[in-house]
PDB file of C-alpha atoms in Angstrom:
ATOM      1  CA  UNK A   1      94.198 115.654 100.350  1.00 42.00           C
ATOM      2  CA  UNK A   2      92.921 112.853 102.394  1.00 44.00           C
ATOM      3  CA  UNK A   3      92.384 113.099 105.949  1.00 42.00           C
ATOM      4  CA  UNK A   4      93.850 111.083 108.276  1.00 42.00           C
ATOM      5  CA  UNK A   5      93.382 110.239 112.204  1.00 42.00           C
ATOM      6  CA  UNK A   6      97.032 110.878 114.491  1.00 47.00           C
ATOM      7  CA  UNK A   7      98.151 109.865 117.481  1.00 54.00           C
ATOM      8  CA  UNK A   8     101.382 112.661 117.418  1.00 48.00           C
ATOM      9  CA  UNK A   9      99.369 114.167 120.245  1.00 49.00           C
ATOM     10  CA  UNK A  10      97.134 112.036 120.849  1.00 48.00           C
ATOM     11  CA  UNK A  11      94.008 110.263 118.874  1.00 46.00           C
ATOM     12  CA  UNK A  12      91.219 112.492 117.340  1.00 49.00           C
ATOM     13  CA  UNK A  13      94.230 114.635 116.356  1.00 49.00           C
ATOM     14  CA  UNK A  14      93.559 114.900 112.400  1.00 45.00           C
ATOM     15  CA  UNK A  15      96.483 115.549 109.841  1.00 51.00           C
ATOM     16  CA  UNK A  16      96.664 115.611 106.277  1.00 54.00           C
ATOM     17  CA  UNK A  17      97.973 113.604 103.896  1.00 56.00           C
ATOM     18  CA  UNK A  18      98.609 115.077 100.228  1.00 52.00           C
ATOM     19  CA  UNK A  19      98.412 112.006  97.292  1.00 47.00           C
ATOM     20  CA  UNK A  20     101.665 113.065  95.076  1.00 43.00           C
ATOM     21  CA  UNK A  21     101.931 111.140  91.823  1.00 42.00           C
ATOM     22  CA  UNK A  22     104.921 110.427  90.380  1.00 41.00           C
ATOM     23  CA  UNK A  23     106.654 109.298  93.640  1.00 46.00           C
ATOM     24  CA  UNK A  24     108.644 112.296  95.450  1.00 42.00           C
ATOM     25  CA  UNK A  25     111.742 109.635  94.953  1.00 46.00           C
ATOM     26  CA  UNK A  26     111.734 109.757  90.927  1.00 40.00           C
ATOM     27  CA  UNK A  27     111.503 112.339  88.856  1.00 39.00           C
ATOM     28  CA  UNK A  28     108.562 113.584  87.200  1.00 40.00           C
ATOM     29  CA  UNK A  29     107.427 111.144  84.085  1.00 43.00           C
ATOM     30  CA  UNK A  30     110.070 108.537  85.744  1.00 45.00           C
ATOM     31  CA  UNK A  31     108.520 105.297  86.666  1.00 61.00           C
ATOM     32  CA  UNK A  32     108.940 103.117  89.774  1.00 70.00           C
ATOM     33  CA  UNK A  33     112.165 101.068  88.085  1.00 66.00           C
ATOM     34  CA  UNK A  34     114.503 104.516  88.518  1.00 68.00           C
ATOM     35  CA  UNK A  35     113.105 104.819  92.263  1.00 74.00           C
ATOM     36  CA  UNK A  36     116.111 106.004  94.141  1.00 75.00           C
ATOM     37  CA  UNK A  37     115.663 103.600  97.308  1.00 76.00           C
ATOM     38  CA  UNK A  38     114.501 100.433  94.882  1.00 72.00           C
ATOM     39  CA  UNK A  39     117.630  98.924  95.659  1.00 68.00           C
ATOM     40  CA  UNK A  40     117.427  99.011  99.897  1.00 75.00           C
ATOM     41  CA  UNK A  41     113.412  98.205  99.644  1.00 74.00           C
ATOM     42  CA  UNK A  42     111.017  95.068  98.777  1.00 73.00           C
ATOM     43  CA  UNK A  43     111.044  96.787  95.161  1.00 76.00           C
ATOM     44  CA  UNK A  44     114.935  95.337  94.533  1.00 70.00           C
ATOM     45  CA  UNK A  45     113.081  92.338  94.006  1.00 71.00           C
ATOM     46  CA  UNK A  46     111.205  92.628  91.332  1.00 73.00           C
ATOM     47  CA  UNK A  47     112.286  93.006  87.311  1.00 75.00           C
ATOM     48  CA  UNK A  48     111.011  95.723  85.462  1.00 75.00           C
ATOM     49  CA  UNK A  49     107.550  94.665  84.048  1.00 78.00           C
ATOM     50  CA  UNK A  50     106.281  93.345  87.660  1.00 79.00           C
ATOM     51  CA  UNK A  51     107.259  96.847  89.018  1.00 77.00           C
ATOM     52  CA  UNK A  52     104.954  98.366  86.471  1.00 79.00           C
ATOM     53  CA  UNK A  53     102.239  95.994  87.723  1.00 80.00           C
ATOM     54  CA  UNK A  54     103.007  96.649  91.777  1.00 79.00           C
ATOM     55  CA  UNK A  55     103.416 100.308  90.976  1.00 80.00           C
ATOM     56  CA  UNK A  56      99.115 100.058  89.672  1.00 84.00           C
ATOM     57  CA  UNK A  57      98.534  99.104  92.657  1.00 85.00           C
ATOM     58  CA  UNK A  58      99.978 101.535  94.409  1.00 84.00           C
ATOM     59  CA  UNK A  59      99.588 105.454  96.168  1.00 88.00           C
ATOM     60  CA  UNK A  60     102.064 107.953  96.416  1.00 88.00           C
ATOM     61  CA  UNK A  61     101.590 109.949  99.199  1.00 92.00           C
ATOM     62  CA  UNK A  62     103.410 112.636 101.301  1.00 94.00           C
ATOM     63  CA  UNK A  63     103.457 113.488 105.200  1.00 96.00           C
ATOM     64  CA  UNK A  64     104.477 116.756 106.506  1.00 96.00           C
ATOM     65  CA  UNK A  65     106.329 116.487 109.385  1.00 97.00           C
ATOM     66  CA  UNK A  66     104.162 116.014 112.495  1.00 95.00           C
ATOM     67  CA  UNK A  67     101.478 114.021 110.264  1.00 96.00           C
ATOM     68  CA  UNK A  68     100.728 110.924 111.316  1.00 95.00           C
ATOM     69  CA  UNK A  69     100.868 108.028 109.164  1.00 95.00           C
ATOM     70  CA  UNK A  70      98.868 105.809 110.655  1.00 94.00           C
ATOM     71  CA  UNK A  71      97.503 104.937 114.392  1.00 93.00           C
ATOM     72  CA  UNK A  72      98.033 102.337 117.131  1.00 93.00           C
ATOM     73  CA  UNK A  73      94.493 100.160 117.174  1.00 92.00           C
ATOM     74  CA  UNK A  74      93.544 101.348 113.771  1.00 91.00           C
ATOM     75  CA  UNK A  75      92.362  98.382 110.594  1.00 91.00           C
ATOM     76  CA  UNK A  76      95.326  97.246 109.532  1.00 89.00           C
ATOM     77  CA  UNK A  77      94.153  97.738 105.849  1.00 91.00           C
ATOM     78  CA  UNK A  78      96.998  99.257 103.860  1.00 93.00           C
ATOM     79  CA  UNK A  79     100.822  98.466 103.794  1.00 90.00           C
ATOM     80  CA  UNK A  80     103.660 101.347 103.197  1.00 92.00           C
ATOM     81  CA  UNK A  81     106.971 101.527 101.584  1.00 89.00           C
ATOM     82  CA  UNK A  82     108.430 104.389 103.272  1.00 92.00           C
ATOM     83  CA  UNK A  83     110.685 106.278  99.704  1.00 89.00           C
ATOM     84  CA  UNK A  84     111.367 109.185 101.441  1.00 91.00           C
ATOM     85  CA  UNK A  85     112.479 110.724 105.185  1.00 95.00           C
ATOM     86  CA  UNK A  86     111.854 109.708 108.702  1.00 97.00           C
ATOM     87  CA  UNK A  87     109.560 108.314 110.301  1.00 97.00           C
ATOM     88  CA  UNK A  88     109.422 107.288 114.238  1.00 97.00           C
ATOM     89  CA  UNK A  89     107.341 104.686 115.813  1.00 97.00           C
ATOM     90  CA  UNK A  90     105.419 104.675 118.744  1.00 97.00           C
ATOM     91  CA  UNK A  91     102.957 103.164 121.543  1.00 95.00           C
ATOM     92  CA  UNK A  92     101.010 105.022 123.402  1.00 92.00           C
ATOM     93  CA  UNK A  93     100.674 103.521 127.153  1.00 93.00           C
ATOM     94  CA  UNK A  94      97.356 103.142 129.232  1.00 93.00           C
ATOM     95  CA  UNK A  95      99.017 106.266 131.824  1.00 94.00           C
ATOM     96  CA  UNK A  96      98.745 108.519 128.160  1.00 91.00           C
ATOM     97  CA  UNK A  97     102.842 108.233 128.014  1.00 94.00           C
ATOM     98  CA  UNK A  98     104.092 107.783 124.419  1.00 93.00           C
ATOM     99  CA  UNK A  99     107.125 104.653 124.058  1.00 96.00           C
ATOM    100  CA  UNK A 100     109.242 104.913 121.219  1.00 97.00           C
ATOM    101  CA  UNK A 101     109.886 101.357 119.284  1.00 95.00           C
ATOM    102  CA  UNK A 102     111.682 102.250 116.595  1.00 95.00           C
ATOM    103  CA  UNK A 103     112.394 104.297 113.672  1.00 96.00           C
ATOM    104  CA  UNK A 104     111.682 103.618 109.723  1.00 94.00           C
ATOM    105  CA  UNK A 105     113.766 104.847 106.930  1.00 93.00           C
ATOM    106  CA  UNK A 106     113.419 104.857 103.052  1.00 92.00           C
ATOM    107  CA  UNK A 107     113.539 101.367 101.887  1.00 87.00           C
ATOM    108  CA  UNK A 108     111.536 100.222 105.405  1.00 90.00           C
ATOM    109  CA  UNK A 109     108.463  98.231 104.291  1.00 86.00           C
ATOM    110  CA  UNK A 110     105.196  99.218 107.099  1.00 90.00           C
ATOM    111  CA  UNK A 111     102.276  97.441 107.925  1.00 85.00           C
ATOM    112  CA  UNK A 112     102.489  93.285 107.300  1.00 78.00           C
ATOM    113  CA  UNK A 113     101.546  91.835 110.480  1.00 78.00           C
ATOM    114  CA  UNK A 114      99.210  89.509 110.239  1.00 76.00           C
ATOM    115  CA  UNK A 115      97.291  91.802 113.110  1.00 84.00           C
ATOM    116  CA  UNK A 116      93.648  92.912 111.655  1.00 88.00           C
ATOM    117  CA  UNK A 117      94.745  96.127 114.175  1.00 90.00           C
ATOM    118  CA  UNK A 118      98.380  97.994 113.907  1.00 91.00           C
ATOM    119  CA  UNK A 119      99.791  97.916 117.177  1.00 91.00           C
ATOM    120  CA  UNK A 120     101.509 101.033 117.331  1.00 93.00           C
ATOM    121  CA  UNK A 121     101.942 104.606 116.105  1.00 94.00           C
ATOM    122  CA  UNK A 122     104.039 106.079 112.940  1.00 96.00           C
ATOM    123  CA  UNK A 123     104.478 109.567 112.388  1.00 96.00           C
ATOM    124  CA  UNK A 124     106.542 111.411 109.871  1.00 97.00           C
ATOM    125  CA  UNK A 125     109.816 113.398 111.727  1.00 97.00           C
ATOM    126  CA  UNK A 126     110.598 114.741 108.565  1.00 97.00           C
ATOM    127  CA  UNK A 127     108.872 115.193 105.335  1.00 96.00           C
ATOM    128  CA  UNK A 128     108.220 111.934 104.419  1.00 95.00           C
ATOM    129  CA  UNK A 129     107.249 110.276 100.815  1.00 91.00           C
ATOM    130  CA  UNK A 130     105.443 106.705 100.540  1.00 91.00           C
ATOM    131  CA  UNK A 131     104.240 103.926  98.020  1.00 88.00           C
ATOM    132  CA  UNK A 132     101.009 102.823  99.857  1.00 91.00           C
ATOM    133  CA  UNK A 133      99.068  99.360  99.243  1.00 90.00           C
ATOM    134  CA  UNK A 134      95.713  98.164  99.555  1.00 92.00           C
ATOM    135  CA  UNK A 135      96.611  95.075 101.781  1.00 90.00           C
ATOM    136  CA  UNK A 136      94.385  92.488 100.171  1.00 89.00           C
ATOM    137  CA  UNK A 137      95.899  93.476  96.900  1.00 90.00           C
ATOM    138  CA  UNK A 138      99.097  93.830  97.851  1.00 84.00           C
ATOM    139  CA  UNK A 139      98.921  90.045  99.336  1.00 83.00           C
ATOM    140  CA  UNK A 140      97.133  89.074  96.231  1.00 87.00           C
ATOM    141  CA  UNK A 141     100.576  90.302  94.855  1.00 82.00           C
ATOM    142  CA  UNK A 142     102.805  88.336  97.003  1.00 80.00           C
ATOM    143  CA  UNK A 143     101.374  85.147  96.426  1.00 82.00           C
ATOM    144  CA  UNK A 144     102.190  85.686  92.403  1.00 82.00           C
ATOM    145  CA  UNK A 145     105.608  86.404  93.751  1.00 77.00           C
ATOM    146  CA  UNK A 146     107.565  84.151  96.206  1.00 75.00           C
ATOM    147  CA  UNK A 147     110.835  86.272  95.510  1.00 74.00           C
ATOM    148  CA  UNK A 148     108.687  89.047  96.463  1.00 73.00           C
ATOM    149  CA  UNK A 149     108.129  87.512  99.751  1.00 73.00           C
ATOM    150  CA  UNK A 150     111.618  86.295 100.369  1.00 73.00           C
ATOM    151  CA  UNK A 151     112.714  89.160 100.054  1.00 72.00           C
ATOM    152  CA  UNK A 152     110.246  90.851 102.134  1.00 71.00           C
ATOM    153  CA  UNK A 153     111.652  87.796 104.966  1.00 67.00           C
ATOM    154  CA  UNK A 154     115.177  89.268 104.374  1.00 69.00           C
ATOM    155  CA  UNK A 155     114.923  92.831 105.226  1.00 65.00           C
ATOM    156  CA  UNK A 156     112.498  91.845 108.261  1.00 66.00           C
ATOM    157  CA  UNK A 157     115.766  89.727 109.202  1.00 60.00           C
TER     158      UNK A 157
END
């Protein structure tokens, strides 16, 4: 299990993340091209032999609910496709208040602002299942890819 700083209730909070391989989504011995939510997510993209190579450079993790995914002001230094649940996102304000931005569902793609810090809060509301990325590799990945990247332009349209 890898450890992972929250802001749920505010930061130093620690939760757990457990690493799951295969992905919650498929089923066991199933690779990433019978994913369940390829079709809403950045994945839909890709033909079968580049998923192999995107799903090497990937982590499958799972979040209880409660855990936090990952905090406001943290590195920005991994990206998430969320496979699996709910997750809501947050800021917390200077007065300690928490401000709800938004919510992410399976096929939501996390984390690619050009920011070196993320600027807000995601925690899982539900048991939640992701593909996580290195982000230097997985930009490495995008520039081999345009359609990648268009794609990735569409569903942040």
């Amino acid at each position: 299990m890898d450890k992972i700083d929250g802001c749920l209730d505010g930061p130093g909070k620690t939760t757990t993340a457990t690493v799951i391989s295969p992905c919650l989504n498929a089923q066991p011995g199933v690779d990433c091209s019978q994913c369940r939510v390829r079709s809403l997510s950045v994945c839909g993209a890709l033909e079968d032999p580049e998923l192999a190579a995107l799903d090497k450079l990937s982590r499958h993790l799972f979040f209880k609910p409660k855990d936090t995914i990952f905090d406001q002001d943290e590195r920005a230094s991994v990206v998430y496709n969320i496979t699996a649940g709910a997750v809501r996102l947050s800021k917390l304000l200077p007065d300690g208040r928490r401000q709800v931005v938004g919510f992410a569902l399976p096929g939501d793609f996390l984390g690619l602002s050009m920011a070196d810090q993320t600027a807000f809060c995601a925690d899982a509301l539900t048991p939640v299942s992701v593909c996580q990325f290195q982000r230097s590799q997985f930009s490495d990945f995008l520039d081999e890819k345009p359609h990648l990247l268009r794609r990735l332009h569409q569903l942040a349209g």
